[in-house]
Coordinates of C-alpha atoms and ligand atoms in Angstrom, one line a residue:
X44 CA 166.4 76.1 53.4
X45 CA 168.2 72.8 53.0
X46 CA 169.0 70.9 56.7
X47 CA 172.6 72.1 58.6
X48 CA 175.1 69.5 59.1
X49 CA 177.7 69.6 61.3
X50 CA 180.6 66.7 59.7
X51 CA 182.5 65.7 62.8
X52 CA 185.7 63.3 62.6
X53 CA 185.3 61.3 65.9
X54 CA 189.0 59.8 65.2
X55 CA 190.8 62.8 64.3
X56 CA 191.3 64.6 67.9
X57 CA 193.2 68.2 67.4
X58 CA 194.6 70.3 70.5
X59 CA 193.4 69.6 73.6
X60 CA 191.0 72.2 75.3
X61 CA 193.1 73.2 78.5
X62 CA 190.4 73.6 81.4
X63 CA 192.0 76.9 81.9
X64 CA 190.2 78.7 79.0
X65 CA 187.0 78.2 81.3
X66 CA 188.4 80.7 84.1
X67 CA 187.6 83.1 86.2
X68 CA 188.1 86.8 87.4
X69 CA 187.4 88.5 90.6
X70 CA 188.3 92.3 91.3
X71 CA 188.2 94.1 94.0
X72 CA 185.3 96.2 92.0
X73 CA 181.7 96.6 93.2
X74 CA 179.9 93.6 95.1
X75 CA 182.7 91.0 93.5
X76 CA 184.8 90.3 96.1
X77 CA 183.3 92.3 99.1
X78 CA 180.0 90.4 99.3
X79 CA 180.0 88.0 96.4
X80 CA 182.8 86.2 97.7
X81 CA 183.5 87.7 101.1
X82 CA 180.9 88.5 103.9
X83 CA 183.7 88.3 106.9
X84 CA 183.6 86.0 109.6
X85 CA 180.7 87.8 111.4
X86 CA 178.1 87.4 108.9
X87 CA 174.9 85.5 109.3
X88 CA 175.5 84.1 105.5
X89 CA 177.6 80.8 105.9
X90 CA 180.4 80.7 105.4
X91 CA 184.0 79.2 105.9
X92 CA 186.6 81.6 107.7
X93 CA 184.9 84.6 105.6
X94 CA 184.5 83.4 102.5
X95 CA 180.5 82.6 101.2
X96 CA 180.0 78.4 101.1
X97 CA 177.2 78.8 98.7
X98 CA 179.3 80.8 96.5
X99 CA 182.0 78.2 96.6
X100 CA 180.0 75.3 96.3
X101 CA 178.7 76.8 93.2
X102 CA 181.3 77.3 91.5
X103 CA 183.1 74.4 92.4
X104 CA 180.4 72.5 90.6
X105 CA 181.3 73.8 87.4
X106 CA 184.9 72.4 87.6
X107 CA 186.6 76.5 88.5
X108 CA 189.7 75.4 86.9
X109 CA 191.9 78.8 88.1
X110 CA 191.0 82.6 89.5
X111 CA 192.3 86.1 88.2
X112 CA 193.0 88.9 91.1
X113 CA 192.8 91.3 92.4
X114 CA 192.1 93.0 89.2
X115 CA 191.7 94.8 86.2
X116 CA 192.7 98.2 86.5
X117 CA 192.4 97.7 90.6
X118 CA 195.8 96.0 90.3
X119 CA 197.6 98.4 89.2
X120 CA 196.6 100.4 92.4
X121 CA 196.9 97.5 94.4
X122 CA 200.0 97.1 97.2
X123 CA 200.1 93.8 98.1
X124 CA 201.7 94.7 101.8
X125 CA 198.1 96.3 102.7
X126 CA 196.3 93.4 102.5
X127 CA 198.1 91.3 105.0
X128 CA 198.2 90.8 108.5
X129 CA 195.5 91.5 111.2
X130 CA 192.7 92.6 109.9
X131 CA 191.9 95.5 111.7
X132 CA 195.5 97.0 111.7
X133 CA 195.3 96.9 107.9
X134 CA 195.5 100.6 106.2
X135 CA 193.1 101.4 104.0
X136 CA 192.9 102.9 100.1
X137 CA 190.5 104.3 97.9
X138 CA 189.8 102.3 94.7
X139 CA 189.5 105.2 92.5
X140 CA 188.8 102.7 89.6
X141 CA 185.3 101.4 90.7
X142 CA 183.0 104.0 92.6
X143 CA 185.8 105.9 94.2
X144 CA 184.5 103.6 97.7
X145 CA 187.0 103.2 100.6
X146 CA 188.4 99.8 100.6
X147 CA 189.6 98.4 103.8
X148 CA 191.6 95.4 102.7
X149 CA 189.8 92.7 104.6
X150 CA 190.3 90.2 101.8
X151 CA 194.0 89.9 100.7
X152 CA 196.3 87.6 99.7
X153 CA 195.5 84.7 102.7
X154 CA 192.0 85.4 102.1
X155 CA 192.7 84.9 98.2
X156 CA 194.5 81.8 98.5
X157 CA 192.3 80.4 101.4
X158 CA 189.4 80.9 98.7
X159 CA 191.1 79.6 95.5
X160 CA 191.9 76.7 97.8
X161 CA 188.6 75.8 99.0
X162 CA 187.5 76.4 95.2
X163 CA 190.2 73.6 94.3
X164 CA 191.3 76.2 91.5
X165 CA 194.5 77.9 90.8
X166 CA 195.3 81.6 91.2
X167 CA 196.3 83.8 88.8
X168 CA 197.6 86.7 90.3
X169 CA 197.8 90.1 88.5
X170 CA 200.8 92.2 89.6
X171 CA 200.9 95.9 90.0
X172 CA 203.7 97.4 87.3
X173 CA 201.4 100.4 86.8
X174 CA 202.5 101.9 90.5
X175 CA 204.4 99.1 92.0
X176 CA 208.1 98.5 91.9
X177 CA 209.7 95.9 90.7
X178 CA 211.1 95.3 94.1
X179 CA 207.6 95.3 95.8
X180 CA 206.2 92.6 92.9
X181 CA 209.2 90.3 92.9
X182 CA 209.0 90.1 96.5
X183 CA 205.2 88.9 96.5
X184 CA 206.2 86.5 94.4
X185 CA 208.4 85.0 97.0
X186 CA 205.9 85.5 100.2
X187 CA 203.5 83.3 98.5
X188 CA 205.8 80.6 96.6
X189 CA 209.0 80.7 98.8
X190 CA 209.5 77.4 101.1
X191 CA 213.1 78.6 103.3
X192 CA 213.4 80.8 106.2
X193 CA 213.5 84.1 103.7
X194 CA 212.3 87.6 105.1
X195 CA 209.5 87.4 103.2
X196 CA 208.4 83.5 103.9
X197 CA 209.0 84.2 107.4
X198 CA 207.2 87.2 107.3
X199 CA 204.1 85.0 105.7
X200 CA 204.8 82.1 108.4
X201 CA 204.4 85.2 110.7
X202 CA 200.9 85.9 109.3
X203 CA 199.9 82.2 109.8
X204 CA 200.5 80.5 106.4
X205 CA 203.3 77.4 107.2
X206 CA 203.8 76.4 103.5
X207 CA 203.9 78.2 100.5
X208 CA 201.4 77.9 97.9
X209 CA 201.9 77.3 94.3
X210 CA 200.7 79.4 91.9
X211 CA 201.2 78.6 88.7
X212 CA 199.8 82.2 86.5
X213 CA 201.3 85.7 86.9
X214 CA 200.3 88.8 85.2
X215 CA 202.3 91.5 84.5
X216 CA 200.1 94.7 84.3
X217 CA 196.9 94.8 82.8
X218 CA 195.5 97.1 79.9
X219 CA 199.1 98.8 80.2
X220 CA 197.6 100.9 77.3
X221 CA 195.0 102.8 79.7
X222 CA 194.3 102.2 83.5
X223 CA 197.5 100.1 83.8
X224 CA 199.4 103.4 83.3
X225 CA 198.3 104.6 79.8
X226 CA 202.3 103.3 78.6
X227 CA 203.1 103.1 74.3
X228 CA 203.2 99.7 74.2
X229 CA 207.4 99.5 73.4
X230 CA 207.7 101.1 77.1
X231 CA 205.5 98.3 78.4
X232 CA 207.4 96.0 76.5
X233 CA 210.3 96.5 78.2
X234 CA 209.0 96.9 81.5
X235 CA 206.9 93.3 80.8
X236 CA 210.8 91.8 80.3
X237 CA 212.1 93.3 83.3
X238 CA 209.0 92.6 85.4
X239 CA 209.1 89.2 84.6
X240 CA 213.1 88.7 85.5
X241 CA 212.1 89.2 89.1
X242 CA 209.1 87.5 89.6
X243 CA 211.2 84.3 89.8
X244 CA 210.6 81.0 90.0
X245 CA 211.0 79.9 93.8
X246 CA 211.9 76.3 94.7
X247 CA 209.5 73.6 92.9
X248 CA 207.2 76.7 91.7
X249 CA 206.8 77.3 88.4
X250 CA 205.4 80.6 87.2
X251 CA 204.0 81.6 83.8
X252 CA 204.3 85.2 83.3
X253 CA 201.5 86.8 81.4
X254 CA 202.2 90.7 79.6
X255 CA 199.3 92.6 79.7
X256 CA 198.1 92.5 76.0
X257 CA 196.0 94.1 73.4
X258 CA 192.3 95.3 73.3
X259 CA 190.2 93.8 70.8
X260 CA 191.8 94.1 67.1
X261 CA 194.9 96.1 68.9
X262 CA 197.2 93.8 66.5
X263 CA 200.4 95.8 66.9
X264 CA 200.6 95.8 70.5
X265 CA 200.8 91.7 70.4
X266 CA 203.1 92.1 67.3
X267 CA 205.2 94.4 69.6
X268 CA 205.4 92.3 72.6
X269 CA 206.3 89.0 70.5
X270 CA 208.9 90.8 68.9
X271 CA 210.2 91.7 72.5
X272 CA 211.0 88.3 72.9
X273 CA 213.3 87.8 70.3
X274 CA 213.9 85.1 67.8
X275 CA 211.8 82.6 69.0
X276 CA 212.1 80.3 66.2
X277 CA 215.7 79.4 66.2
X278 CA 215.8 76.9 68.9
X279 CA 212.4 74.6 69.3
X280 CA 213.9 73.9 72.5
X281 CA 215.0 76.7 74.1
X282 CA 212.6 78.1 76.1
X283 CA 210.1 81.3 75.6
X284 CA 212.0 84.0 77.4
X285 CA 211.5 86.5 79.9
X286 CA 207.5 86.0 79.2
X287 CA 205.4 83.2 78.5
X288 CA 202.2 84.1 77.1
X289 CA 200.5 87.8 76.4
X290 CA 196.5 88.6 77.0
X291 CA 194.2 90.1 75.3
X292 CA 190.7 91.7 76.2
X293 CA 187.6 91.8 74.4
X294 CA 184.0 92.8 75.5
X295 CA 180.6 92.1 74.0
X296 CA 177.8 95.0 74.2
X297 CA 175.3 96.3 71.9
X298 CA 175.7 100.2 71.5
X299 CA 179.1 102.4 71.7
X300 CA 181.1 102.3 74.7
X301 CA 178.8 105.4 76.0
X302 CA 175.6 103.5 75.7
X303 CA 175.9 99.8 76.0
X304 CA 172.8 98.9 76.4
X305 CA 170.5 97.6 78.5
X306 CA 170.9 93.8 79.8
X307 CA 167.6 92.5 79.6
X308 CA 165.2 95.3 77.7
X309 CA 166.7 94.9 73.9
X310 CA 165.2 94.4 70.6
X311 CA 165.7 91.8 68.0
X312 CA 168.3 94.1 65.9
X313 CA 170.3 94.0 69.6
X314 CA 170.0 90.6 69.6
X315 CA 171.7 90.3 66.3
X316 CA 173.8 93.0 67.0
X317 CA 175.3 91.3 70.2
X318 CA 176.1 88.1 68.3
X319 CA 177.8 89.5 65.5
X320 CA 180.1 91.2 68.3
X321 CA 180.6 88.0 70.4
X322 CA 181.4 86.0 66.8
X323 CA 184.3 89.0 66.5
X324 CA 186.5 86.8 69.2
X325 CA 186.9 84.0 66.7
X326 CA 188.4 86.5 63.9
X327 CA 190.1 88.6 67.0
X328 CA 191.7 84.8 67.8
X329 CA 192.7 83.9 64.2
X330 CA 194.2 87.6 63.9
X331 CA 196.1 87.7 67.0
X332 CA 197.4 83.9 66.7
X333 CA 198.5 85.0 62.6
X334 CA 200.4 87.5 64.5
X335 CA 202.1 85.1 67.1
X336 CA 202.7 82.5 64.7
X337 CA 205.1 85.3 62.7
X338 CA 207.5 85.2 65.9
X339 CA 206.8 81.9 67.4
X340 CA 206.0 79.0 65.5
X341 CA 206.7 76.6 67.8
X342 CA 203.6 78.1 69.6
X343 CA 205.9 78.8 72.6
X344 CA 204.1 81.8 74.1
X345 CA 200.5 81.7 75.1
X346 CA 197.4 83.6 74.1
X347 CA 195.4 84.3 77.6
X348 CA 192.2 86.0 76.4
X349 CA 191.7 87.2 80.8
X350 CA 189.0 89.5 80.0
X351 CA 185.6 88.5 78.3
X352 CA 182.4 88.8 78.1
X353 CA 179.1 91.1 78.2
X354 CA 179.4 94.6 79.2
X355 CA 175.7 96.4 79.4
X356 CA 174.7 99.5 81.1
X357 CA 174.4 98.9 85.1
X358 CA 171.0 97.8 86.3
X359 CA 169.4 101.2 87.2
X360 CA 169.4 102.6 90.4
X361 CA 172.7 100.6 91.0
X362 CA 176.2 102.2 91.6
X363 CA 177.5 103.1 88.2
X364 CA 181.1 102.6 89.1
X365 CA 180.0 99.2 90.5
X366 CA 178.9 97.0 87.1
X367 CA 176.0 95.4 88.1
X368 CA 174.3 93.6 85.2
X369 CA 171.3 91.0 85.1
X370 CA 172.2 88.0 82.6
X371 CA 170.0 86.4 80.1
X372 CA 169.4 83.8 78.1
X373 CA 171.6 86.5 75.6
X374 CA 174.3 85.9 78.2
X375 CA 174.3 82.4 77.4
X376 CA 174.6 82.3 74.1
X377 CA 177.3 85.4 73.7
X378 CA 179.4 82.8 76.1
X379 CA 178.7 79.3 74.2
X380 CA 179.7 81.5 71.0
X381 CA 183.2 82.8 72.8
X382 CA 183.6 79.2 74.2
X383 CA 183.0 78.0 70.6
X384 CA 185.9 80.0 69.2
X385 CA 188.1 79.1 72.2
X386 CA 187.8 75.4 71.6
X387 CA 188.9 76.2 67.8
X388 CA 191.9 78.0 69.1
X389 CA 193.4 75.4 71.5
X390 CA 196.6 74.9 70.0
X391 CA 197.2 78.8 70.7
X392 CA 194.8 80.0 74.0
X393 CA 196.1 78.7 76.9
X394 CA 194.0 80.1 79.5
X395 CA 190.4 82.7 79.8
X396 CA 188.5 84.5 82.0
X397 CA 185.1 85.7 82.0
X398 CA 184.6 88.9 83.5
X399 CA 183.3 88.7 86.3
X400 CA 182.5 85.6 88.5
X401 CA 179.8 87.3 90.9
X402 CA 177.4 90.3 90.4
X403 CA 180.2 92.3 87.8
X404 CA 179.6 92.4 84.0
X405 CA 178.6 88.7 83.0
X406 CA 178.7 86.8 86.0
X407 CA 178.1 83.5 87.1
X408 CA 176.5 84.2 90.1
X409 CA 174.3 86.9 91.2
X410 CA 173.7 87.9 95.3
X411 CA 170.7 89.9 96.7
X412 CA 172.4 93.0 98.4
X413 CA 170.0 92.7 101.3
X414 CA 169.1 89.1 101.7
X415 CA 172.2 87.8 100.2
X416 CA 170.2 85.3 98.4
X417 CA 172.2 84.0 95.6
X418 CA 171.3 83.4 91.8
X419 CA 172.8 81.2 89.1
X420 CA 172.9 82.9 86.0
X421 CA 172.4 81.4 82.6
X422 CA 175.8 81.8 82.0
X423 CA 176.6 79.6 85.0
X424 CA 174.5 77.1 82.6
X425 CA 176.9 77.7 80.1
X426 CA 179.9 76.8 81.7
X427 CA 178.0 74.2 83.9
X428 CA 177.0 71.9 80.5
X429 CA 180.6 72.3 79.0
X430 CA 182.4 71.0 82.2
X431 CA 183.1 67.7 79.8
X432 CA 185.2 69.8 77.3
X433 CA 187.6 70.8 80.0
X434 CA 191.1 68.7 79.0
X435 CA 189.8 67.5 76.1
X436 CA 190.9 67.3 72.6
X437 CA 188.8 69.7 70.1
X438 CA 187.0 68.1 67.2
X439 CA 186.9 70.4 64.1
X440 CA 183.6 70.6 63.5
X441 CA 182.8 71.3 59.7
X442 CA 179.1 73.5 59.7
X443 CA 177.5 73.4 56.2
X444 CA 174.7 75.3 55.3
X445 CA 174.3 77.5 58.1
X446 CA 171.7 80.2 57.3
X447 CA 172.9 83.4 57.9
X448 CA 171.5 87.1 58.6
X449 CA 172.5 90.5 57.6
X450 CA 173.5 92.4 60.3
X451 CA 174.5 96.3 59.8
X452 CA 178.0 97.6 60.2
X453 CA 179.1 93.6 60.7
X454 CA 179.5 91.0 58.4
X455 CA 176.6 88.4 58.2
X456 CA 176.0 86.6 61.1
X457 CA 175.8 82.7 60.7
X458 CA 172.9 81.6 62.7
X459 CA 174.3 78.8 64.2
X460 CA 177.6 77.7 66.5
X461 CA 179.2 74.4 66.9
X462 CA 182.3 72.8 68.7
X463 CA 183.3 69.6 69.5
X464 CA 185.6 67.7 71.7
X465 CA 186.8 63.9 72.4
X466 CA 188.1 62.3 75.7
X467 CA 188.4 58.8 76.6
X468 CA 185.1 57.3 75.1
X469 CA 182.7 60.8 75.6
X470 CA 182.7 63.4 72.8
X471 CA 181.1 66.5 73.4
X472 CA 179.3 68.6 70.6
X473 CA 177.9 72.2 71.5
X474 CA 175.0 73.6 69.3
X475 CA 174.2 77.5 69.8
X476 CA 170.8 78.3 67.9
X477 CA 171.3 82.3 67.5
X478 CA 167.7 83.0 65.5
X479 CA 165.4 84.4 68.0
X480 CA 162.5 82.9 65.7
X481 CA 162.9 79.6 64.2
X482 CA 164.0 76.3 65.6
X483 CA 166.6 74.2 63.7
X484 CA 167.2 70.7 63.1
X485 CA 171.1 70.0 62.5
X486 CA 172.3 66.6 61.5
X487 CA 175.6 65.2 62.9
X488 CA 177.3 63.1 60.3
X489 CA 179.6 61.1 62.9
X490 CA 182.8 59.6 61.3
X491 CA 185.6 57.4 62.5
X492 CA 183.9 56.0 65.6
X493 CA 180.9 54.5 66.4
X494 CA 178.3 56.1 69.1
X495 CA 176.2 53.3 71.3
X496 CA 174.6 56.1 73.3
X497 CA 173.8 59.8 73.6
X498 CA 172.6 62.5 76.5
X499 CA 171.3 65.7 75.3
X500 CA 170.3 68.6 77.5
X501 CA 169.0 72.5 76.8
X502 CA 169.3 75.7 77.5
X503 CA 166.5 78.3 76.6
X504 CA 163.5 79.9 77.2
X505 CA 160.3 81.5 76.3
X506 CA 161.5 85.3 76.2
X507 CA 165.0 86.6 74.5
X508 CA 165.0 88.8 78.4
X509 CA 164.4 85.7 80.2
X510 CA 166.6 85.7 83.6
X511 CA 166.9 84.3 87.0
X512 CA 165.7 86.3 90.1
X513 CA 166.0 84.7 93.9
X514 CA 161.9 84.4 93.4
X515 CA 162.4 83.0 90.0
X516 CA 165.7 80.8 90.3
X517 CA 165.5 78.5 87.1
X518 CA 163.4 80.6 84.8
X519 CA 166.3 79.9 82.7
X520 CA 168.2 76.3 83.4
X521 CA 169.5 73.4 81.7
X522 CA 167.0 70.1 81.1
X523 CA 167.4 67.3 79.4
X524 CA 166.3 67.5 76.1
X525 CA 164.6 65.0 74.3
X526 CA 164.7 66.1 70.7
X527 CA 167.6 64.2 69.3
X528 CA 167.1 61.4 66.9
X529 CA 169.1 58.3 64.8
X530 CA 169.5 59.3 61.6
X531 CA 171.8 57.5 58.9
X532 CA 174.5 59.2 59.2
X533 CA 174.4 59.5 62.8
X534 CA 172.0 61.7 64.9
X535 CA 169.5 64.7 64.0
X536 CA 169.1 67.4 67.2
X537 CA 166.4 69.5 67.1
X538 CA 167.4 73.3 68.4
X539 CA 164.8 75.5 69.4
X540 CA 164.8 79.1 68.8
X541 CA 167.1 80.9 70.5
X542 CA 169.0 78.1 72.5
X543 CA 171.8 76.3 73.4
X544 CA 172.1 72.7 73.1
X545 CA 174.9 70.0 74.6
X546 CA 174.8 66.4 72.6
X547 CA 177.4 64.0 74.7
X548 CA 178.0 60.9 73.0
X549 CA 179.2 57.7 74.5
X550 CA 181.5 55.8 72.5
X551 CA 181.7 52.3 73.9
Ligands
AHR182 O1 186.4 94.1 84.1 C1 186.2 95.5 84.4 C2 187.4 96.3 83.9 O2 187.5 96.2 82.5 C3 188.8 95.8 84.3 O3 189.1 96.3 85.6 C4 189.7 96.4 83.2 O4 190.8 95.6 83.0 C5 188.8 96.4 82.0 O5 188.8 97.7 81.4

């Protein structure tokens, strides 16, 4: 097998990466909120008026560019009206969603936007049109953003909060085809543009309104929704319309939805299998983007993929409506490969959220029930080595001679990643190794600038399984990685087997 190159044009910068696409989501679903982010202001765990500092510290060190909530299908069970006030005259629900548990709306909207503000992160709040009104949605909108004496500023000045906040990302429903109400998607369509009318703009704020979208290769749900917004490509000018961007979800697992596996006892075939699912996004992107580009060629509307990631069976003896999985070194490399296609997308995904930031589906962070000790994951690595792509421009990076694998039921999986980005005098360049067996040197043939400097660093480990526990915090964790050497057309990394790989180069 001849060597992989990876032909980058240093001068020719493309879209720039919005920070956004390396969100987050937290739902009111198992130990995500109650827990991960919220042990009250009783608990021995420190913390800052409730909310965990270890938590937040964490995830401020990746750069948390923004924050989906309450949910997922909790949203569309969610009144917004429970979840403010004093604490202990709050009603309480049942989340029927997530293990059927009695929720008594401790954390709500203050709590929400204390957090996101100690994050440093922007919310993204997901609005109930699956049992809300449109009265009760338009008028959260104006009890967080509204600066006068209004009823519903007042009544938020009442609960403590002077100012409004800004929030800049509003969703509209989610999965309107199943928990958000199980609508045809030309009812939701319509609802979406009514919705959207009266969650309005108040004083400086300026929303953007995201329609619940499609799941995975649902391609005439996004074609119904952009036709929804009429002729788009008329006036360059004129802006998007009721809505400005639509979603779309997509999960990662290695069995059918009744058997998804198991998160960190899988075989090589899983391993392969996993990939090839987590390289769909990239084909799910370019699909659902041909679609947009029909109605909206000025690349008006938004894509907002708010719902990614791994989805395994729960860690047994765990609460099956609660989603607790462990995370891998498999973890990583199904996020580097999503992150990969969302950096080739930038001129169409706006924003993206991996689902879910702490101890649901692929999280970030993991916390011991009992001792609350808290775990990075290697996803958390992930994100945590691509902090330098946030706001940057994407570099196409041109892969050639990529080995590849068969893989059954999917088309052959190439066997290695790659993306790139510029800003200022740093590019970035991300390397995913995806054979569990053999190591691989790739050559960068570097064009249009010249590099006076590199740092590489690593992600991997001895075992596919390999995970973090609180006795064994960095079995998996970035180092830096010395295997990257001059070569005459510009530098030749080494990638082990089975890892992930960062190359920053300085460009004087
Ligand atoms: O992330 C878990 C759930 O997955 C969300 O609540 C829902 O939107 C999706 O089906």
């Amino acid at each position: 097998m001849s060597t992989t190159t990876a032909v980058i044009d240093l001068d020719l910068p493309g879209a720039t990466i919005s920070r956004h696409v390396y969100g987050h989501f937290a739902e009111h679903l198992g130990r995500c909120i109650y827990g991960g982010f919220w042990v009250g202001e009783d608990s021995d765990v420190p913390h800052v008026r409730g909310i965990r500092s270890d938590v937040v510290e964490a995830l401020r060190a990746i750069a948390i560019p923004n924050l989906r909530w309450p949910g997922g299908c909790f949203a569309d069970d969610y009144h917004w009206q429970d979840g403010i006030g004093p604490r202990d005259a709050r009603p309480r629900m049942v989340n029927s969603h997530w293990g059927d548990v009695v929720e008594d709306n401790a954390f709500g909207t203050h709590e929400f936007m204390d957090l996101c503000e100690l994050l440093g992160a922007d919310p993204y709040v997901s609005a109930n049109i699956g049992s809300g009104t449109v009265r009760e949605m338009s008028e959260w909108v104006e009890y967080l953003t509204r600066a006068d004496d209004s009823p519903m500023a007042a009544l938020r000045r009442a609960n403590g909060r002077e100012e409004p906040w800004r929030v800049p990302f509003w969703g509209l429903g989610n999965e309107a085809w199943g928990c958000g109400g199980n609508l045809r998607v030309e009812q939701f369509a319509s609802l979406a543009r009514q919705y959207a009318t009266y969650a309005r703009d108040q004083g400086g704020n300026r929303l953007t309104r995201i329609a619940a979208g499609a799941a995975d290769a649902d391609y005439h749900w996004t074609e119904t929704l952009m036709r929804s917004l009429g002729d788009l490509a008329a006036d360059p000018a004129a802006p998007a319309g009721p809505f400005q961007a639509v979603s779309l979800h997509y999960y990662t697992m290695s069995g059918p939805w009744s058997d998804k596996g198991s998160a960190t006892d899988f075989t090589t075939d899983e391993w392969y299998r996993t990939m090839a699912r987590a390289r769909v996004m990239d084909e799910l992107l370019t699909r659902h983007s041909t679609v947009m580009d029909r109605h909206d060629p000025h690349r008006k509307v938004g894509l907002v993929v708010d719902e990614w990631g791994t989805w395994w069976n729960v860690e047994p003896g765990t609460n099956p409506g609660f989603l607790y999985q462990q995370n891998t070194l498999r973890d990583a490399l199904v996020a580097s490969v999503h992150l990969d296609a969302f950096h080739a997308h930038a001129d169409r995904v706006v924003m993206a959220n991996i689902a879910q930031t702490v101890n649901v589906l692929q999280a970030m962070i993991l916390t011991d029930p009992d001792t609350g000790a808290l775990v990075l994951t290697p996803t958390y690595h992930v994100f945590a080595m691509n902090v330098g792509h946030h706001d940057a421009d994407a570099l196409t990076v041109h892969l050639r001679d990529v080995p590849t694998r068969p893989v059954e039921g999917s088309a052959d999986l190439p066997l290695v990643s790659a993306s790139a980005s510029v800003k200022d005098d740093t590019a970035l360049v991300s390397l995913s190794n995806l054979d569990t067996d053999a190591a691989r040197t790739v050559v960068l043939d570097l064009r249009g600038r010249d590099v006076v400097g590199h740092t590489a660093r690593v992600l991997t480990a001895s075992t596919l399984g390999a995970h973090n526990t609180p006795e064994q915090g960095d079995a998996v964790a970035p180092a830096l990685h010395a295997g990257v050497r001059a070569h005459a057309r510009g530098l030749e990394v080494d990638l082990p087997a089975h890892s992930y790989v960062t190359v920053a180069l300085d460009l004087g």
